[in-house]
mmCIF file of C-alpha atoms and ligand atoms in Angstrom:
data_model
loop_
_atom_site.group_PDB
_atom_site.id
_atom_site.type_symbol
_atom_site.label_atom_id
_atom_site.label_comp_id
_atom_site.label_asym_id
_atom_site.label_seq_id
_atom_site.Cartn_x
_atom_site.Cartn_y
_atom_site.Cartn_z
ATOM 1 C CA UNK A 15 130.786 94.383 99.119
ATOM 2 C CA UNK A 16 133.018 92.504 100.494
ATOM 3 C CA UNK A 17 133.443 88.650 99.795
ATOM 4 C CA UNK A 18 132.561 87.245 103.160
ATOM 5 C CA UNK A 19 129.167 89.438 102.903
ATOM 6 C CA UNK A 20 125.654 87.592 101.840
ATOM 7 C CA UNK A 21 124.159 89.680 99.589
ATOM 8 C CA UNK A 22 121.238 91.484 100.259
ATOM 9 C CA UNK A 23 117.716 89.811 99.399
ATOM 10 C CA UNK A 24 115.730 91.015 96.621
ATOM 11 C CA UNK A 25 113.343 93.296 98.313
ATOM 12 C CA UNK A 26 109.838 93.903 96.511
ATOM 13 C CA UNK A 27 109.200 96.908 95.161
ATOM 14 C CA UNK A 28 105.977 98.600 96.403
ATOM 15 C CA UNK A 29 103.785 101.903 95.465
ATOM 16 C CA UNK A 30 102.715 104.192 97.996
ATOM 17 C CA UNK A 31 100.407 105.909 95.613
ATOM 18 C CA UNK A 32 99.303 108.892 98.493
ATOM 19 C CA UNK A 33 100.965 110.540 101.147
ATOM 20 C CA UNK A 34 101.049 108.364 104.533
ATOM 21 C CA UNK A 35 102.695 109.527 107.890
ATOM 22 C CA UNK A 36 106.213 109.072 108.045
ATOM 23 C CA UNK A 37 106.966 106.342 110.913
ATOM 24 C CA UNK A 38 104.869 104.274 108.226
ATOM 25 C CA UNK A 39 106.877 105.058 105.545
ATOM 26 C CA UNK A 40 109.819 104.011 107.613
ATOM 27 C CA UNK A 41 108.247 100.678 108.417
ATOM 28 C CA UNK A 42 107.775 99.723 105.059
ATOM 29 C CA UNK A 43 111.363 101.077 103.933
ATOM 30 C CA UNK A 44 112.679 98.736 106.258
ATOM 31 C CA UNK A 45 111.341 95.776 104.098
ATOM 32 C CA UNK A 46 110.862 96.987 100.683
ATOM 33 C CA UNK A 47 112.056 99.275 97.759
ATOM 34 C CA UNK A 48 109.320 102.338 97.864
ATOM 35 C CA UNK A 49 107.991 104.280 95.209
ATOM 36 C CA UNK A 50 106.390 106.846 97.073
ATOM 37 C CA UNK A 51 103.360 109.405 95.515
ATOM 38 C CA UNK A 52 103.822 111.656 98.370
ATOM 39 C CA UNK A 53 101.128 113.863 97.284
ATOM 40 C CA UNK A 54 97.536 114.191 98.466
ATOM 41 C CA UNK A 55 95.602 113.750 95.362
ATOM 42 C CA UNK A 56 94.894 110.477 93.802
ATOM 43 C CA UNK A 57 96.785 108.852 90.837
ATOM 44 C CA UNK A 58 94.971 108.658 87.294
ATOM 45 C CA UNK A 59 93.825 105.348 86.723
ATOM 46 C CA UNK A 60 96.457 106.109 83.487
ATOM 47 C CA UNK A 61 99.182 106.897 86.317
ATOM 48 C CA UNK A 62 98.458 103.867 88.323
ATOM 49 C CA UNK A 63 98.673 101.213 85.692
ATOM 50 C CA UNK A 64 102.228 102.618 84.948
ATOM 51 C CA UNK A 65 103.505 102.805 88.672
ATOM 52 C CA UNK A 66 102.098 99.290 88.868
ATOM 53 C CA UNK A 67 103.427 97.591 85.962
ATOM 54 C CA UNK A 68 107.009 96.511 87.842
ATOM 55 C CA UNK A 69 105.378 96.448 91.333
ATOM 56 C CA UNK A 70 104.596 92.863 93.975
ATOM 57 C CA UNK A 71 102.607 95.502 96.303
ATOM 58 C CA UNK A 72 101.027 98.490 96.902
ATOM 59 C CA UNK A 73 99.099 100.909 99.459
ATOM 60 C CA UNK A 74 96.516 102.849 98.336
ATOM 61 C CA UNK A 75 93.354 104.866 100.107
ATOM 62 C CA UNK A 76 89.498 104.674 98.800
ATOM 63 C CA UNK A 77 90.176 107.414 96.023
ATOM 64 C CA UNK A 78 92.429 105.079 93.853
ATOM 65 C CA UNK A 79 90.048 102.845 91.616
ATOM 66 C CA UNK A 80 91.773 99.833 90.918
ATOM 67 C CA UNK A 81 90.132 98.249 88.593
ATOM 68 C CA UNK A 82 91.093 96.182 84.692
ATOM 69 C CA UNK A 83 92.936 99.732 83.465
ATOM 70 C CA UNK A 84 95.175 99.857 86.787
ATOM 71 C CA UNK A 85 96.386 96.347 86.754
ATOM 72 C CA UNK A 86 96.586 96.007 82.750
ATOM 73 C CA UNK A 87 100.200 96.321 82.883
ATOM 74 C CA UNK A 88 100.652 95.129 86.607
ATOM 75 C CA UNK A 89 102.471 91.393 85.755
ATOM 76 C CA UNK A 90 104.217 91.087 89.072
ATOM 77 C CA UNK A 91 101.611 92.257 91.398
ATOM 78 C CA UNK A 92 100.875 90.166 94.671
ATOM 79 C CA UNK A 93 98.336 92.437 96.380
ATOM 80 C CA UNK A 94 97.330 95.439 96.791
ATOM 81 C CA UNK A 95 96.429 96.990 100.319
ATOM 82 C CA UNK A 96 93.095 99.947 101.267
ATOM 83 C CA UNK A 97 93.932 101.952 103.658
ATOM 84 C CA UNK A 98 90.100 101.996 104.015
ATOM 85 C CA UNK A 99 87.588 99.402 105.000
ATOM 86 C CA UNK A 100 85.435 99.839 102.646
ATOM 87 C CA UNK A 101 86.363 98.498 99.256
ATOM 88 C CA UNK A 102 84.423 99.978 96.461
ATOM 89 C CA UNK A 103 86.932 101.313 94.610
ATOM 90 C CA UNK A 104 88.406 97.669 94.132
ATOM 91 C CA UNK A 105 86.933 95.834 91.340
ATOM 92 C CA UNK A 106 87.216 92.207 93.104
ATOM 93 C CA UNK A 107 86.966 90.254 89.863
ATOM 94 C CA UNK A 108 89.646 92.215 88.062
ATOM 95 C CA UNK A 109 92.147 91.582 91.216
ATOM 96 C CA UNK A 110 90.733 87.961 90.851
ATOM 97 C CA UNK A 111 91.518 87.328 87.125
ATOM 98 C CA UNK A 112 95.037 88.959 87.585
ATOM 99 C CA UNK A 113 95.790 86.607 90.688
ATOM 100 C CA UNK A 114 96.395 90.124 92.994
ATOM 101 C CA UNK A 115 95.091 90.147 96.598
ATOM 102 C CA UNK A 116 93.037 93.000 98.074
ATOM 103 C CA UNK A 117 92.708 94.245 101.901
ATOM 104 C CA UNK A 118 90.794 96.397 103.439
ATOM 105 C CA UNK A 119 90.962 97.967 107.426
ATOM 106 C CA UNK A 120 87.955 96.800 109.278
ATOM 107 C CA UNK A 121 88.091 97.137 113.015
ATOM 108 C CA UNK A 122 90.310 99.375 113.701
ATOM 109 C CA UNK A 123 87.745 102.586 112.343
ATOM 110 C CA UNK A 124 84.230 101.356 114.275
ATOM 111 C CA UNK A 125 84.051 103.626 117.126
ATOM 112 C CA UNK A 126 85.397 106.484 115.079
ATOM 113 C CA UNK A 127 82.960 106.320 112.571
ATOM 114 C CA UNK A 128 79.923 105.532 115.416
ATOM 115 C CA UNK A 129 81.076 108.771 117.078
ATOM 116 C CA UNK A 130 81.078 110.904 113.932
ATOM 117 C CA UNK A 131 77.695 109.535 112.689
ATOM 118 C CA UNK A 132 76.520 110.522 116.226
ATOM 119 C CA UNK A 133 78.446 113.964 115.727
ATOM 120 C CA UNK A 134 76.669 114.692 112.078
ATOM 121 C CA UNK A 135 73.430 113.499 113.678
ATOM 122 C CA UNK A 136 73.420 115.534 116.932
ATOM 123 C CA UNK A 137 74.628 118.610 114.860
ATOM 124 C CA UNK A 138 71.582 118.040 111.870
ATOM 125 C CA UNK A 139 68.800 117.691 114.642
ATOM 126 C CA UNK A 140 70.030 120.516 116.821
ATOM 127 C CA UNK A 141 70.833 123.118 113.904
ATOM 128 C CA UNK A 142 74.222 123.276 115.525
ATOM 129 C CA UNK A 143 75.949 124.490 112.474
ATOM 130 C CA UNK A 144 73.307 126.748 110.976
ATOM 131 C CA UNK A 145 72.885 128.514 114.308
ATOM 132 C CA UNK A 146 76.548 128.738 114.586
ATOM 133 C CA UNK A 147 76.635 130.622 111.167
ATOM 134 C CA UNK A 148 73.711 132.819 112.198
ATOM 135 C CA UNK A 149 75.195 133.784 115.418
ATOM 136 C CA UNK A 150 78.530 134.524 113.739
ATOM 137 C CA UNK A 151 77.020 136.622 110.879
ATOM 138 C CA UNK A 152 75.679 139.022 114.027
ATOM 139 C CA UNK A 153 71.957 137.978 113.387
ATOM 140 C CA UNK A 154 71.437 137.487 117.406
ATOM 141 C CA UNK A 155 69.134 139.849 118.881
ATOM 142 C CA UNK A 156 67.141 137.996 121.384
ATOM 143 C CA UNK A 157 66.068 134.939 122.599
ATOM 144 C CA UNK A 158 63.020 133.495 120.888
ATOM 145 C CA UNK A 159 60.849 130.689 122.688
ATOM 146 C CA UNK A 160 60.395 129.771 118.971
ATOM 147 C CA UNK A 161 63.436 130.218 117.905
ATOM 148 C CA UNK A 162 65.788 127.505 116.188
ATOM 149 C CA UNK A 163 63.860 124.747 116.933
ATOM 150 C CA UNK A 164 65.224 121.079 116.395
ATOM 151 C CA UNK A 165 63.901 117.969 116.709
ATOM 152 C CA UNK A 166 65.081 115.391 119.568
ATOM 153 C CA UNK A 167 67.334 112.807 119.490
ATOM 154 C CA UNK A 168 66.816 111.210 122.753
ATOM 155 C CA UNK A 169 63.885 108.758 122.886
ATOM 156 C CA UNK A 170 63.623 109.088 119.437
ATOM 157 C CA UNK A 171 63.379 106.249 117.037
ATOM 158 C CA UNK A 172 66.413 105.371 115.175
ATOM 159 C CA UNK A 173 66.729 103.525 111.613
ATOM 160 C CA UNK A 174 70.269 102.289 110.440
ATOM 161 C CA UNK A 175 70.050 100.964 107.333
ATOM 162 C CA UNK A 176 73.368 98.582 107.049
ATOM 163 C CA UNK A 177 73.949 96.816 110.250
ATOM 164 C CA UNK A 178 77.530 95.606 110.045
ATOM 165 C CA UNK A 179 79.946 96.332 112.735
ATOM 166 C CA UNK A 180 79.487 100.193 112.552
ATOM 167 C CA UNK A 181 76.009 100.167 112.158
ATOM 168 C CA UNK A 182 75.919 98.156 116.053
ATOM 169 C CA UNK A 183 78.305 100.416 117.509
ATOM 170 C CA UNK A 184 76.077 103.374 116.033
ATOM 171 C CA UNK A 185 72.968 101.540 117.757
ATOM 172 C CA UNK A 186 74.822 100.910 121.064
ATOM 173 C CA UNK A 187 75.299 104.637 121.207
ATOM 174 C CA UNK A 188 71.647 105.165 120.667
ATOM 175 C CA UNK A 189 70.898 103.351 124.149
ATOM 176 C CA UNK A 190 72.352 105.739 126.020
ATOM 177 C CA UNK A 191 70.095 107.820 124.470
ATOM 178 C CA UNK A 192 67.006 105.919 125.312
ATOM 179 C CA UNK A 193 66.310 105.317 121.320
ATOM 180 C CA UNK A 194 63.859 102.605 119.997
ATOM 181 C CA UNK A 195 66.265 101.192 117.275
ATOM 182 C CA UNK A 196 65.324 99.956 114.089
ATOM 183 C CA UNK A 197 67.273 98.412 111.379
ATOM 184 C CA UNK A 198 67.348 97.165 107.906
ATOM 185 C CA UNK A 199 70.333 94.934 106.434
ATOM 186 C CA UNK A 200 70.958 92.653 103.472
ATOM 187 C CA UNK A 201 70.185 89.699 106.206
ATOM 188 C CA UNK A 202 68.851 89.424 109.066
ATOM 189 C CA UNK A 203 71.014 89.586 112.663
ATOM 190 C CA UNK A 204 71.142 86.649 114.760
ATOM 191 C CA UNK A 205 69.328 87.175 117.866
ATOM 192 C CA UNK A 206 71.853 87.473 120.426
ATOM 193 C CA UNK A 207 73.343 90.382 118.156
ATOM 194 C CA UNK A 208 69.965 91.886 117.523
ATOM 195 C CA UNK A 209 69.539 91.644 121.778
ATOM 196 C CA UNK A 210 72.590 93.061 122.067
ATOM 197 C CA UNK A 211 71.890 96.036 120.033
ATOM 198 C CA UNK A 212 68.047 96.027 121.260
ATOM 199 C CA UNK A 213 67.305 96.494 117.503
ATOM 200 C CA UNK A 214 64.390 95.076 115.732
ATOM 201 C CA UNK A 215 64.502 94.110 111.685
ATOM 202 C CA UNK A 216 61.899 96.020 109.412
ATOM 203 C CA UNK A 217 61.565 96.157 105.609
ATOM 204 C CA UNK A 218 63.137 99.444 104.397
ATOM 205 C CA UNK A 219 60.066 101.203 103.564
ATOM 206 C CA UNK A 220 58.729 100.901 107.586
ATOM 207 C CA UNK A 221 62.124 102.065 107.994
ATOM 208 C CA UNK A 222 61.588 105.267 106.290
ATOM 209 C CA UNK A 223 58.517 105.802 107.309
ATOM 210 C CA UNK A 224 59.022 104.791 111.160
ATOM 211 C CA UNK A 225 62.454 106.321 111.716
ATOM 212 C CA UNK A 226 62.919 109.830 113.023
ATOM 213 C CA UNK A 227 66.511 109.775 111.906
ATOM 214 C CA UNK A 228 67.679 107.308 109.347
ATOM 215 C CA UNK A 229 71.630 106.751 109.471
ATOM 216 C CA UNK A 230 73.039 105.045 106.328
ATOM 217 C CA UNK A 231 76.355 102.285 106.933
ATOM 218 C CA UNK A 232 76.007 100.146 104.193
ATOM 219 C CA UNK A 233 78.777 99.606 101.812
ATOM 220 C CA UNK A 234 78.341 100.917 97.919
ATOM 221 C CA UNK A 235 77.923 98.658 95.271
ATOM 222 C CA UNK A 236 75.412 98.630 92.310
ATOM 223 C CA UNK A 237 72.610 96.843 94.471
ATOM 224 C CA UNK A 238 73.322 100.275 97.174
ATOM 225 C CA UNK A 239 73.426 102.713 93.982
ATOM 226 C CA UNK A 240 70.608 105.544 94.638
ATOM 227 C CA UNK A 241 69.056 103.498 97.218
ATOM 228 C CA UNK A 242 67.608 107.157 98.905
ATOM 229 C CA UNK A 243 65.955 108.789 95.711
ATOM 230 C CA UNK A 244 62.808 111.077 95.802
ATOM 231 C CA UNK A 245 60.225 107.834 96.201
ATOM 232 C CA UNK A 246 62.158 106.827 99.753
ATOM 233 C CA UNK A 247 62.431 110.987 100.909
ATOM 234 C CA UNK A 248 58.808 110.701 100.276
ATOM 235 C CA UNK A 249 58.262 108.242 102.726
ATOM 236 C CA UNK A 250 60.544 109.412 104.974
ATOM 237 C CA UNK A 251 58.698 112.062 108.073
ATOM 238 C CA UNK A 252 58.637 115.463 107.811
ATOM 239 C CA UNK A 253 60.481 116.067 110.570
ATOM 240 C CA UNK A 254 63.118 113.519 110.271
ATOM 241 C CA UNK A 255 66.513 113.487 109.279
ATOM 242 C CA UNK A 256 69.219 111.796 107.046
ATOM 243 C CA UNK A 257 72.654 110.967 107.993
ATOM 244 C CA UNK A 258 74.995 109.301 104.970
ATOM 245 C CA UNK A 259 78.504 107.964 106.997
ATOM 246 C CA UNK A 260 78.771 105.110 104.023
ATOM 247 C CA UNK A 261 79.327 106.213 100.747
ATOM 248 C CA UNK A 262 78.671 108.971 98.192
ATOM 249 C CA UNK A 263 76.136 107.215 95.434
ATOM 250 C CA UNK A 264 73.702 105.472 98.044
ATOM 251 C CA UNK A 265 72.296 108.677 97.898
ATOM 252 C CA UNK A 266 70.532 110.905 95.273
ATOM 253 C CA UNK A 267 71.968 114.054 95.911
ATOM 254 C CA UNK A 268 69.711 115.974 93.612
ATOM 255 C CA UNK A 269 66.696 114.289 94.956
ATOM 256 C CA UNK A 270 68.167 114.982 98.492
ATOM 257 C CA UNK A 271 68.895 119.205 97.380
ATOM 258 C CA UNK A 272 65.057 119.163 96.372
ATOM 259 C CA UNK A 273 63.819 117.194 99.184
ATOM 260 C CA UNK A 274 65.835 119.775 101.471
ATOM 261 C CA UNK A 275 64.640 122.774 99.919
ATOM 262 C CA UNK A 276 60.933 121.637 100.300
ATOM 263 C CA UNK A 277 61.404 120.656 103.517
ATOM 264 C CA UNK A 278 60.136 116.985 102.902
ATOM 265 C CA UNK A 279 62.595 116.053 104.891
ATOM 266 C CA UNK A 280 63.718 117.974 108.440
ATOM 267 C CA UNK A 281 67.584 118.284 107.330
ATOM 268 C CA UNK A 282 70.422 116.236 106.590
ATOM 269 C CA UNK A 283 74.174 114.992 107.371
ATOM 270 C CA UNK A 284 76.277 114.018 105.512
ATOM 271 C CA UNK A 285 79.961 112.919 105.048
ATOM 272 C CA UNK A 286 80.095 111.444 102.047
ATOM 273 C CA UNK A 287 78.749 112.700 98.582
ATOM 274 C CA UNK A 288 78.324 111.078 94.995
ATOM 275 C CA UNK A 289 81.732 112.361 92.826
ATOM 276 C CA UNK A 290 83.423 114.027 95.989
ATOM 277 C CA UNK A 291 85.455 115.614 96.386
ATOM 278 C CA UNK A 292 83.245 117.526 94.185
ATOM 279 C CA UNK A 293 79.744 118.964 95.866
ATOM 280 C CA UNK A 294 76.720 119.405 94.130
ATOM 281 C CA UNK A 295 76.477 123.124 94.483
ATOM 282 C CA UNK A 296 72.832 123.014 95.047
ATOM 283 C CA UNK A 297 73.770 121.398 98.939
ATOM 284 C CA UNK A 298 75.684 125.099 99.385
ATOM 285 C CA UNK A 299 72.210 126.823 98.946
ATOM 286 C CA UNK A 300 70.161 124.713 101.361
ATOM 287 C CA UNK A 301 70.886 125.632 105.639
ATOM 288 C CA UNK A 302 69.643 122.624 106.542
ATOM 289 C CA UNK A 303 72.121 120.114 106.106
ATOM 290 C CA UNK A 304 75.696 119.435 107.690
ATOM 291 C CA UNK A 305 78.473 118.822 105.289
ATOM 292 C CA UNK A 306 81.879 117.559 106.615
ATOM 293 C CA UNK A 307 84.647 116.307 104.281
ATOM 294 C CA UNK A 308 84.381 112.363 104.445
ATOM 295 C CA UNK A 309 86.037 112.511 107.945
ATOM 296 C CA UNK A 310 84.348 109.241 109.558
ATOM 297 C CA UNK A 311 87.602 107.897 110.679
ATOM 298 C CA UNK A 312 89.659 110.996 110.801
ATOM 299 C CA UNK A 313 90.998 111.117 114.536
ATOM 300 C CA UNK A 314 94.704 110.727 114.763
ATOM 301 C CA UNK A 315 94.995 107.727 116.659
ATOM 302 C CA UNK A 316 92.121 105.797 114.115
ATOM 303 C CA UNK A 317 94.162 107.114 110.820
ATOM 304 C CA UNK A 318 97.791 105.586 112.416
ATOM 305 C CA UNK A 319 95.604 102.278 112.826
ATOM 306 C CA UNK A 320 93.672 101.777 109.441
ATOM 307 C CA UNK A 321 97.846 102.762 107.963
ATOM 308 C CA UNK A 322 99.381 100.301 110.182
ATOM 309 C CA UNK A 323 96.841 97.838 109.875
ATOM 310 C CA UNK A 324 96.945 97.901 105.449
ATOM 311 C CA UNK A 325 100.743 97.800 106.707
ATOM 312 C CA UNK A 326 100.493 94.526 107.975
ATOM 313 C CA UNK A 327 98.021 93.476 105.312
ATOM 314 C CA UNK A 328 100.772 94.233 102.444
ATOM 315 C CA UNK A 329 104.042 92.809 104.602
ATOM 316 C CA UNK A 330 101.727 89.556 105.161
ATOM 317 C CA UNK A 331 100.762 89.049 101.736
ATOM 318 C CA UNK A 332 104.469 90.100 100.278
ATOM 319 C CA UNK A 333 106.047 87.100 102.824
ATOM 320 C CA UNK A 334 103.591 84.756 101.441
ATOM 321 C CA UNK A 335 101.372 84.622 104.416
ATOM 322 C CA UNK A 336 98.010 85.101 104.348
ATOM 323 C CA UNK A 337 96.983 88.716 105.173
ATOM 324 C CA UNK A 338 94.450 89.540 108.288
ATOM 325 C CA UNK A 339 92.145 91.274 106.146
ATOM 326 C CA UNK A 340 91.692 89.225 103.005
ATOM 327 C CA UNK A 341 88.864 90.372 100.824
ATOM 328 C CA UNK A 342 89.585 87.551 98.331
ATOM 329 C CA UNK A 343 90.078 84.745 100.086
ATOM 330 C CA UNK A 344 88.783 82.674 96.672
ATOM 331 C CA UNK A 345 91.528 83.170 95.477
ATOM 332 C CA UNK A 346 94.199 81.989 98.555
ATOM 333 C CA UNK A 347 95.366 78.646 98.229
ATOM 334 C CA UNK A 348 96.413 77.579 101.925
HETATM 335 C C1 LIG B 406 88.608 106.371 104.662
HETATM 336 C C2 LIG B 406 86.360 105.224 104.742
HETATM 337 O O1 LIG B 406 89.202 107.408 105.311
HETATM 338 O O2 LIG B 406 87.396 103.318 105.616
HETATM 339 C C3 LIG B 406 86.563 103.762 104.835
HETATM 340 O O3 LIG B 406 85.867 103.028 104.123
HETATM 341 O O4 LIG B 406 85.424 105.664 104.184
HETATM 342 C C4 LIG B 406 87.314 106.141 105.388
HETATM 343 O O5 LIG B 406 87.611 105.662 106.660
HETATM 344 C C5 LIG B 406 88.499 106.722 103.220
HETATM 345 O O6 LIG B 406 87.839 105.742 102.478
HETATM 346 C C6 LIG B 406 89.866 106.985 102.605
HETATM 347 O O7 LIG B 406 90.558 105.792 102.327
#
């Protein structure tokens, strides 16, 4: 360096702990010294802690639990960024005790994850991927008038169960279907949301029983934990079907095999499952359900906004600004 040079300014060291795309990568090299996990499986909660302990930020995705043994060493740490909007795997009093920030991505996913719930629920009700398996395993003879049968989705009666900002985009969808929507939430809508959704408030258990597909949005927590179990299949019509967008856990998946199996339930589809990536085996034996890989918000241009967006989170909270998507604000002292 030269004498007439300023030195550089200390730039904070952040963990990537999972692979991201590259032009984000290159954003955040621009303003901070990386340590980059540029791998697709999750850090140990062992492996975290240690990449934390010297760090003021980081970026991580729904499969890192941060929690009291990933911050026990973290003595530097300003705030840690989801590259997800929900925010389970943050334990909000443990960010709170060490003084860290958390952020989540809300926004930026909603219409992704309304399609795909529309996607998993089209494709339970019309058998689409059973009869796609059939055909390919050369069972097609003829045309049956009987054959494959599914149940409708226009003019049918729709129950979301979590009516946040996905669950009205989801319900907005289902007008163009002509659907009579129903919906249960923690609280109530106000009216001018409820008119715009045309959705009408029930307890849960009308909700099961009313609903000829039930689509779950809520987030997980210990109040969510097995909130489908055998008692609320039981309710739920014969014919009707489940859709779980939200969150492995919400659902009982060995209630849900069984309830499959003895067709108390039409079929199911589902994105998300409790310990994934690990799948109860039992939803392998059972054709009707539709199993994708926790790909709500998987389009290309939705996964380059929920990055760029936990981007801006972490580059806010690292200047000492407050970040868009604070999911502590307790703790921010204006
Ligand atoms: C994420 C999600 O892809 O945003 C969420 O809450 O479930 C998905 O969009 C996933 O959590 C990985 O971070």
């Amino acid at each position: 360096m030269s004498l007439t040079q300023a030195p550089s300014p200390v730039r904070p060291k952040v963990l990537v702990a999972r692979r991201i795309f590259p032009e984000g990568l290159a954003r955040l090299e621009e303003h901070c010294e990386i340590d980059y996990n540029d791998q697709i499986h999750p850090l140990s909660n062992a492996e975290l802690a240690n990449r934390l302990a010297d760090k003021q930020g980081a970026l991580v995705t729904g499969s890192e639990q941060v929690g009291t043994q990933a911050l026990s060493q973290a003595s530097q740490l300003q705030i840690i960024s989801n590259i997800a909007v929900g925010f389970n795997n943050f334990d909000v009093a443990a960010l709170n005790a060490k003084h860290v920030f958390g952020t989540n991505t809300p926004d930026v996913l909603t219409d992704t994850t309304a399609d795909m719930a529309f996607a998993l629920l089209m494709a339970t009700a019309r058998r689409v991927c059973e009869t796609e398996h059939w055909l390919r395993a050369g069972h097609w003879q003829n045309w049956e008038l009987g054959g494959m049968l599914g149940v409708d989705v226009h003019h049918s009666t729709m129950g979301i169960i979590g009516m946040g900002r996905i669950g009205q985009a989801i319900a907005k969808r289902g007008l163009g279907f002509g659907m009579n929507i129903l919906y249960h939430n923690r609280t109530q809508l106000d009216a001018a949301t409820e008119q715009a959704c045309q959705a009408q408030y029930v307890a849960l258990e009308t909700l099961l029983r009313q609903a000829d597909h039930v689509v779950l949005v809520m987030p997980y927590s210990a109040a969510s934990h097995h909130l489908i179990g055998r008692e609320q299949l039981a309710l739920m019509r014969p014919t009707a079907t489940l859709i779980n967008i939200a969150r492995g856990g919400i659902v009982d998946d060995a209630a849900l095999i069984e309830a499959l199996q003895k067709k108390v339930i039409f079929a199911a589809g589902l994105d998300v499952y409790e310990g994934e990536p690990k799948l109860n085996p039992g939803f392998l034996t059972v054709p009707n359900v539709v199993l994708t890989p926790h790909i709500g918000s998987a389009t290309a241009k939705t996964r380059h906004g929920m990055m760029n967006l936990a981007i801006d989170n972490l580059l806010a909270g690292l200047a000492g600004k407050r970040p868009p998507n604070l999911i502590n604000p307790e703790i921010w002292k204006a």
